[in-house]
Amino acid sequence: MTPPKPRITKPHLKWRLNRAKTAWVPYHRKTWTEGGKAKERMIALKWEGDPKTLDELYWACESGRHEKQQAPEKHTWRECIEAWRADPKGQGKLSASTKRSYSRAMDRIMAKNGAKAMTRTTPKLLYAAHVAMSSTPREADRMLQTVSILWNYAKGQKFWPLGDNPASHIKHFGKQREFEPWPSWMVEKLDTAPENVQTAAQIILGTGQRPGAAIKMRWSDFDGEWMTVVDEKSNKEMVVFCPPKLRAYISGLSKRGRHLLAKDLITPLSYDAVEKPFRAWRKDLGPKAKAFTLHGLRKLAIVELAEAGATDAEIQAITGQSPEMVAYYRQHASRKRLSRAGQIRRDQNENGT
């Protein structure tokens, strides 16, 4: 049975039955003559049965503000990013890990501003965006670097009519202090974290990998007492020993896809999908937890290995860290071990033992 036609009438508003003849669809219809030929343009109004929404869409069409009436912008961020990614010259001699870090920043730019012309990005807007990301200063600075790279590429290699680089005079947050290893009390609180945060933390701590690589680990990367890890900087795979604690944790997980942290059957969760709930959980722990990040678990892995007596070469083989980083974080272990030994000797001396 055909539904009754709505009684809403306006100039240029036309109602048509859908193909299934189950609902009436409103259209904004304009007609004109061009070169002696009759022309028309009809825009479907997605009113979802709400007269107020229909009124808003109708007047948007009448005033030429409906999205279907807008000419697509030229020289958009999406066009630039897609061109840069497809152009070997654009990427130059960047390492695989650097390309990935830029790619993440570009994905965020495309999600928020992909359809916008690059010329609409002003220094003032960019500065505000940079300040808004102050809680993650490295990401904020990477965003500025990415904007600069894309701007210079579009202007210098694509010859787009752009003005000055809007990021050129914005001061970066700069190099941040090294990531602090997690304290034991925070590790003990992990069982109160969201499940995906717990899993990511256990993988980072057990493998010594960067968070991004840990989140992408697959079930097939684990084979008995061995596991295959990836050094993100060199993009090389390494087979290393899997600690019993990590093996036990993984054995209790349910398989939801190819990856331990699965978005679907074949795709892992993104870094943001784990890092955002981590930050929310960290906030609940109070101000003393604010200084610690997911990267700090990797540093804790180095400290624990050093405390267990592992050599620098063994720590490098497990975590893929540089000799300089291993030496830096070994200081934490050495200081703790020496202070413990000193305090024990003091107690023994006071007790006459």
PDB file of N, CA and C in Angstrom, residues 51-93:
ATOM      1  N   PRO A  51      10.286  17.426  10.006  1.00  0.00           N
ATOM      2  CA  PRO A  51       9.989  18.684   9.297  1.00  0.00           C
ATOM      3  C   PRO A  51      11.028  19.778   9.544  1.00  0.00           C
ATOM      4  N   LYS A  52      11.583  19.836  10.757  1.00  0.00           N
ATOM      5  CA  LYS A  52      12.586  20.858  11.068  1.00  0.00           C
ATOM      6  C   LYS A  52      13.848  20.642  10.233  1.00  0.00           C
ATOM      7  N   THR A  53      14.283  19.381  10.135  1.00  0.00           N
ATOM      8  CA  THR A  53      15.455  19.065   9.309  1.00  0.00           C
ATOM      9  C   THR A  53      15.173  19.384   7.851  1.00  0.00           C
ATOM     10  N   LEU A  54      13.967  19.048   7.389  1.00  0.00           N
ATOM     11  CA  LEU A  54      13.583  19.345   6.010  1.00  0.00           C
ATOM     12  C   LEU A  54      13.646  20.845   5.748  1.00  0.00           C
ATOM     13  N   ASP A  55      13.169  21.642   6.692  1.00  0.00           N
ATOM     14  CA  ASP A  55      13.179  23.094   6.531  1.00  0.00           C
ATOM     15  C   ASP A  55      14.609  23.621   6.418  1.00  0.00           C
ATOM     16  N   GLU A  56      15.512  23.096   7.259  1.00  0.00           N
ATOM     17  CA  GLU A  56      16.913  23.530   7.225  1.00  0.00           C
ATOM     18  C   GLU A  56      17.568  23.171   5.892  1.00  0.00           C
ATOM     19  N   LEU A  57      17.322  21.951   5.418  1.00  0.00           N
ATOM     20  CA  LEU A  57      17.910  21.511   4.150  1.00  0.00           C
ATOM     21  C   LEU A  57      17.329  22.299   2.979  1.00  0.00           C
ATOM     22  N   TYR A  58      16.031  22.564   3.044  1.00  0.00           N
ATOM     23  CA  TYR A  58      15.371  23.320   1.974  1.00  0.00           C
ATOM     24  C   TYR A  58      15.971  24.718   1.850  1.00  0.00           C
ATOM     25  N   TRP A  59      16.108  25.422   2.974  1.00  0.00           N
ATOM     26  CA  TRP A  59      16.630  26.784   2.913  1.00  0.00           C
ATOM     27  C   TRP A  59      18.124  26.816   2.589  1.00  0.00           C
ATOM     28  N   ALA A  60      18.821  25.749   2.928  1.00  0.00           N
ATOM     29  CA  ALA A  60      20.223  25.653   2.507  1.00  0.00           C
ATOM     30  C   ALA A  60      20.305  25.591   0.987  1.00  0.00           C
ATOM     31  N   CYS A  61      19.380  24.846   0.373  1.00  0.00           N
ATOM     32  CA  CYS A  61      19.341  24.773  -1.094  1.00  0.00           C
ATOM     33  C   CYS A  61      18.920  26.100  -1.708  1.00  0.00           C
ATOM     34  N   GLU A  62      17.928  26.736  -1.114  1.00  0.00           N
ATOM     35  CA  GLU A  62      17.439  28.004  -1.640  1.00  0.00           C
ATOM     36  C   GLU A  62      18.524  29.083  -1.623  1.00  0.00           C
ATOM     37  N   SER A  63      19.394  29.021  -0.616  1.00  0.00           N
ATOM     38  CA  SER A  63      20.449  30.033  -0.496  1.00  0.00           C
ATOM     39  C   SER A  63      21.767  29.594  -1.130  1.00  0.00           C
ATOM     40  N   GLY A  64      21.763  28.387  -1.726  1.00  0.00           N
ATOM     41  CA  GLY A  64      22.983  27.904  -2.383  1.00  0.00           C
ATOM     42  C   GLY A  64      24.030  27.379  -1.427  1.00  0.00           C
ATOM     43  N   ARG A  65      23.623  27.047  -0.177  1.00  0.00           N
ATOM     44  CA  ARG A  65      24.588  26.593   0.824  1.00  0.00           C
ATOM     45  C   ARG A  65      24.620  25.080   1.009  1.00  0.00           C
ATOM     46  N   HIS A  66      23.768  24.348   0.316  1.00  0.00           N
ATOM     47  CA  HIS A  66      23.757  22.887   0.466  1.00  0.00           C
ATOM     48  C   HIS A  66      25.065  22.312  -0.065  1.00  0.00           C
ATOM     49  N   GLU A  67      25.553  21.250   0.589  1.00  0.00           N
ATOM     50  CA  GLU A  67      26.843  20.668   0.205  1.00  0.00           C
ATOM     51  C   GLU A  67      26.876  20.207  -1.246  1.00  0.00           C
ATOM     52  N   LYS A  68      25.730  19.791  -1.778  1.00  0.00           N
ATOM     53  CA  LYS A  68      25.686  19.342  -3.178  1.00  0.00           C
ATOM     54  C   LYS A  68      25.808  20.509  -4.162  1.00  0.00           C
ATOM     55  N   GLN A  69      25.624  21.729  -3.664  1.00  0.00           N
ATOM     56  CA  GLN A  69      25.724  22.906  -4.530  1.00  0.00           C
ATOM     57  C   GLN A  69      27.115  23.528  -4.515  1.00  0.00           C
ATOM     58  N   GLN A  70      27.985  23.012  -3.662  1.00  0.00           N
ATOM     59  CA  GLN A  70      29.315  23.597  -3.534  1.00  0.00           C
ATOM     60  C   GLN A  70      30.269  22.997  -4.561  1.00  0.00           C
ATOM     61  N   ALA A  71      31.005  23.864  -5.220  1.00  0.00           N
ATOM     62  CA  ALA A  71      32.038  23.379  -6.142  1.00  0.00           C
ATOM     63  C   ALA A  71      33.176  22.796  -5.316  1.00  0.00           C
ATOM     64  N   PRO A  72      33.694  21.634  -5.695  1.00  0.00           N
ATOM     65  CA  PRO A  72      34.798  21.045  -4.924  1.00  0.00           C
ATOM     66  C   PRO A  72      36.007  21.974  -4.895  1.00  0.00           C
ATOM     67  N   GLU A  73      36.619  22.062  -3.736  1.00  0.00           N
ATOM     68  CA  GLU A  73      37.774  22.945  -3.599  1.00  0.00           C
ATOM     69  C   GLU A  73      38.976  22.378  -4.341  1.00  0.00           C
ATOM     70  N   LYS A  74      39.837  23.270  -4.795  1.00  0.00           N
ATOM     71  CA  LYS A  74      41.052  22.859  -5.499  1.00  0.00           C
ATOM     72  C   LYS A  74      42.238  22.893  -4.543  1.00  0.00           C
ATOM     73  N   HIS A  75      43.262  22.105  -4.878  1.00  0.00           N
ATOM     74  CA  HIS A  75      44.505  22.076  -4.110  1.00  0.00           C
ATOM     75  C   HIS A  75      44.234  21.766  -2.642  1.00  0.00           C
ATOM     76  N   THR A  76      43.541  20.645  -2.427  1.00  0.00           N
ATOM     77  CA  THR A  76      43.175  20.252  -1.071  1.00  0.00           C
ATOM     78  C   THR A  76      44.306  19.468  -0.405  1.00  0.00           C
ATOM     79  N   TRP A  77      44.175  19.331   0.910  1.00  0.00           N
ATOM     80  CA  TRP A  77      45.145  18.536   1.661  1.00  0.00           C
ATOM     81  C   TRP A  77      45.141  17.086   1.186  1.00  0.00           C
ATOM     82  N   ARG A  78      43.967  16.562   0.883  1.00  0.00           N
ATOM     83  CA  ARG A  78      43.890  15.171   0.419  1.00  0.00           C
ATOM     84  C   ARG A  78      44.648  14.993  -0.896  1.00  0.00           C
ATOM     85  N   GLU A  79      44.443  15.915  -1.832  1.00  0.00           N
ATOM     86  CA  GLU A  79      45.165  15.837  -3.110  1.00  0.00           C
ATOM     87  C   GLU A  79      46.670  15.844  -2.886  1.00  0.00           C
ATOM     88  N   CYS A  80      47.117  16.721  -2.010  1.00  0.00           N
ATOM     89  CA  CYS A  80      48.551  16.860  -1.755  1.00  0.00           C
ATOM     90  C   CYS A  80      49.122  15.600  -1.117  1.00  0.00           C
ATOM     91  N   ILE A  81      48.423  15.074  -0.115  1.00  0.00           N
ATOM     92  CA  ILE A  81      48.905  13.883   0.587  1.00  0.00           C
ATOM     93  C   ILE A  81      48.962  12.683  -0.349  1.00  0.00           C
ATOM     94  N   GLU A  82      47.925  12.508  -1.154  1.00  0.00           N
ATOM     95  CA  GLU A  82      47.915  11.380  -2.088  1.00  0.00           C
ATOM     96  C   GLU A  82      49.028  11.507  -3.117  1.00  0.00           C
ATOM     97  N   ALA A  83      49.292  12.731  -3.571  1.00  0.00           N
ATOM     98  CA  ALA A  83      50.377  12.952  -4.536  1.00  0.00           C
ATOM     99  C   ALA A  83      51.731  12.684  -3.888  1.00  0.00           C
ATOM    100  N   TRP A  84      51.913  13.151  -2.659  1.00  0.00           N
ATOM    101  CA  TRP A  84      53.185  12.953  -1.939  1.00  0.00           C
ATOM    102  C   TRP A  84      53.469  11.472  -1.730  1.00  0.00           C
ATOM    103  N   ARG A  85      52.430  10.734  -1.349  1.00  0.00           N
ATOM    104  CA  ARG A  85      52.607   9.301  -1.088  1.00  0.00           C
ATOM    105  C   ARG A  85      52.923   8.521  -2.359  1.00  0.00           C
ATOM    106  N   ALA A  86      52.435   9.007  -3.491  1.00  0.00           N
ATOM    107  CA  ALA A  86      52.656   8.296  -4.751  1.00  0.00           C
ATOM    108  C   ALA A  86      53.947   8.707  -5.445  1.00  0.00           C
ATOM    109  N   ASP A  87      54.589   9.753  -4.945  1.00  0.00           N
ATOM    110  CA  ASP A  87      55.775  10.309  -5.606  1.00  0.00           C
ATOM    111  C   ASP A  87      57.049   9.917  -4.851  1.00  0.00           C
ATOM    112  N   PRO A  88      57.909   9.067  -5.435  1.00  0.00           N
ATOM    113  CA  PRO A  88      59.160   8.684  -4.760  1.00  0.00           C
ATOM    114  C   PRO A  88      60.024   9.896  -4.417  1.00  0.00           C
ATOM    115  N   LYS A  89      59.985  10.928  -5.264  1.00  0.00           N
ATOM    116  CA  LYS A  89      60.765  12.137  -4.985  1.00  0.00           C
ATOM    117  C   LYS A  89      60.235  12.859  -3.751  1.00  0.00           C
ATOM    118  N   GLY A  90      58.933  12.806  -3.574  1.00  0.00           N
ATOM    119  CA  GLY A  90      58.333  13.497  -2.439  1.00  0.00           C
ATOM    120  C   GLY A  90      58.823  12.940  -1.120  1.00  0.00           C
ATOM    121  N   GLN A  91      58.972  11.615  -1.057  1.00  0.00           N
ATOM    122  CA  GLN A  91      59.382  10.974   0.185  1.00  0.00           C
ATOM    123  C   GLN A  91      60.889  10.967   0.376  1.00  0.00           C
ATOM    124  N   GLY A  92      61.615  11.200  -0.697  1.00  0.00           N
ATOM    125  CA  GLY A  92      63.066  11.301  -0.589  1.00  0.00           C
ATOM    126  C   GLY A  92      63.695  10.075   0.033  1.00  0.00           C
ATOM    127  N   LYS A  93      64.641  10.297   0.945  1.00  0.00           N
ATOM    128  CA  LYS A  93      65.372   9.196   1.576  1.00  0.00           C
ATOM    129  C   LYS A  93      64.929   8.966   3.018  1.00  0.00           C
TER     130      LYS A  93
END
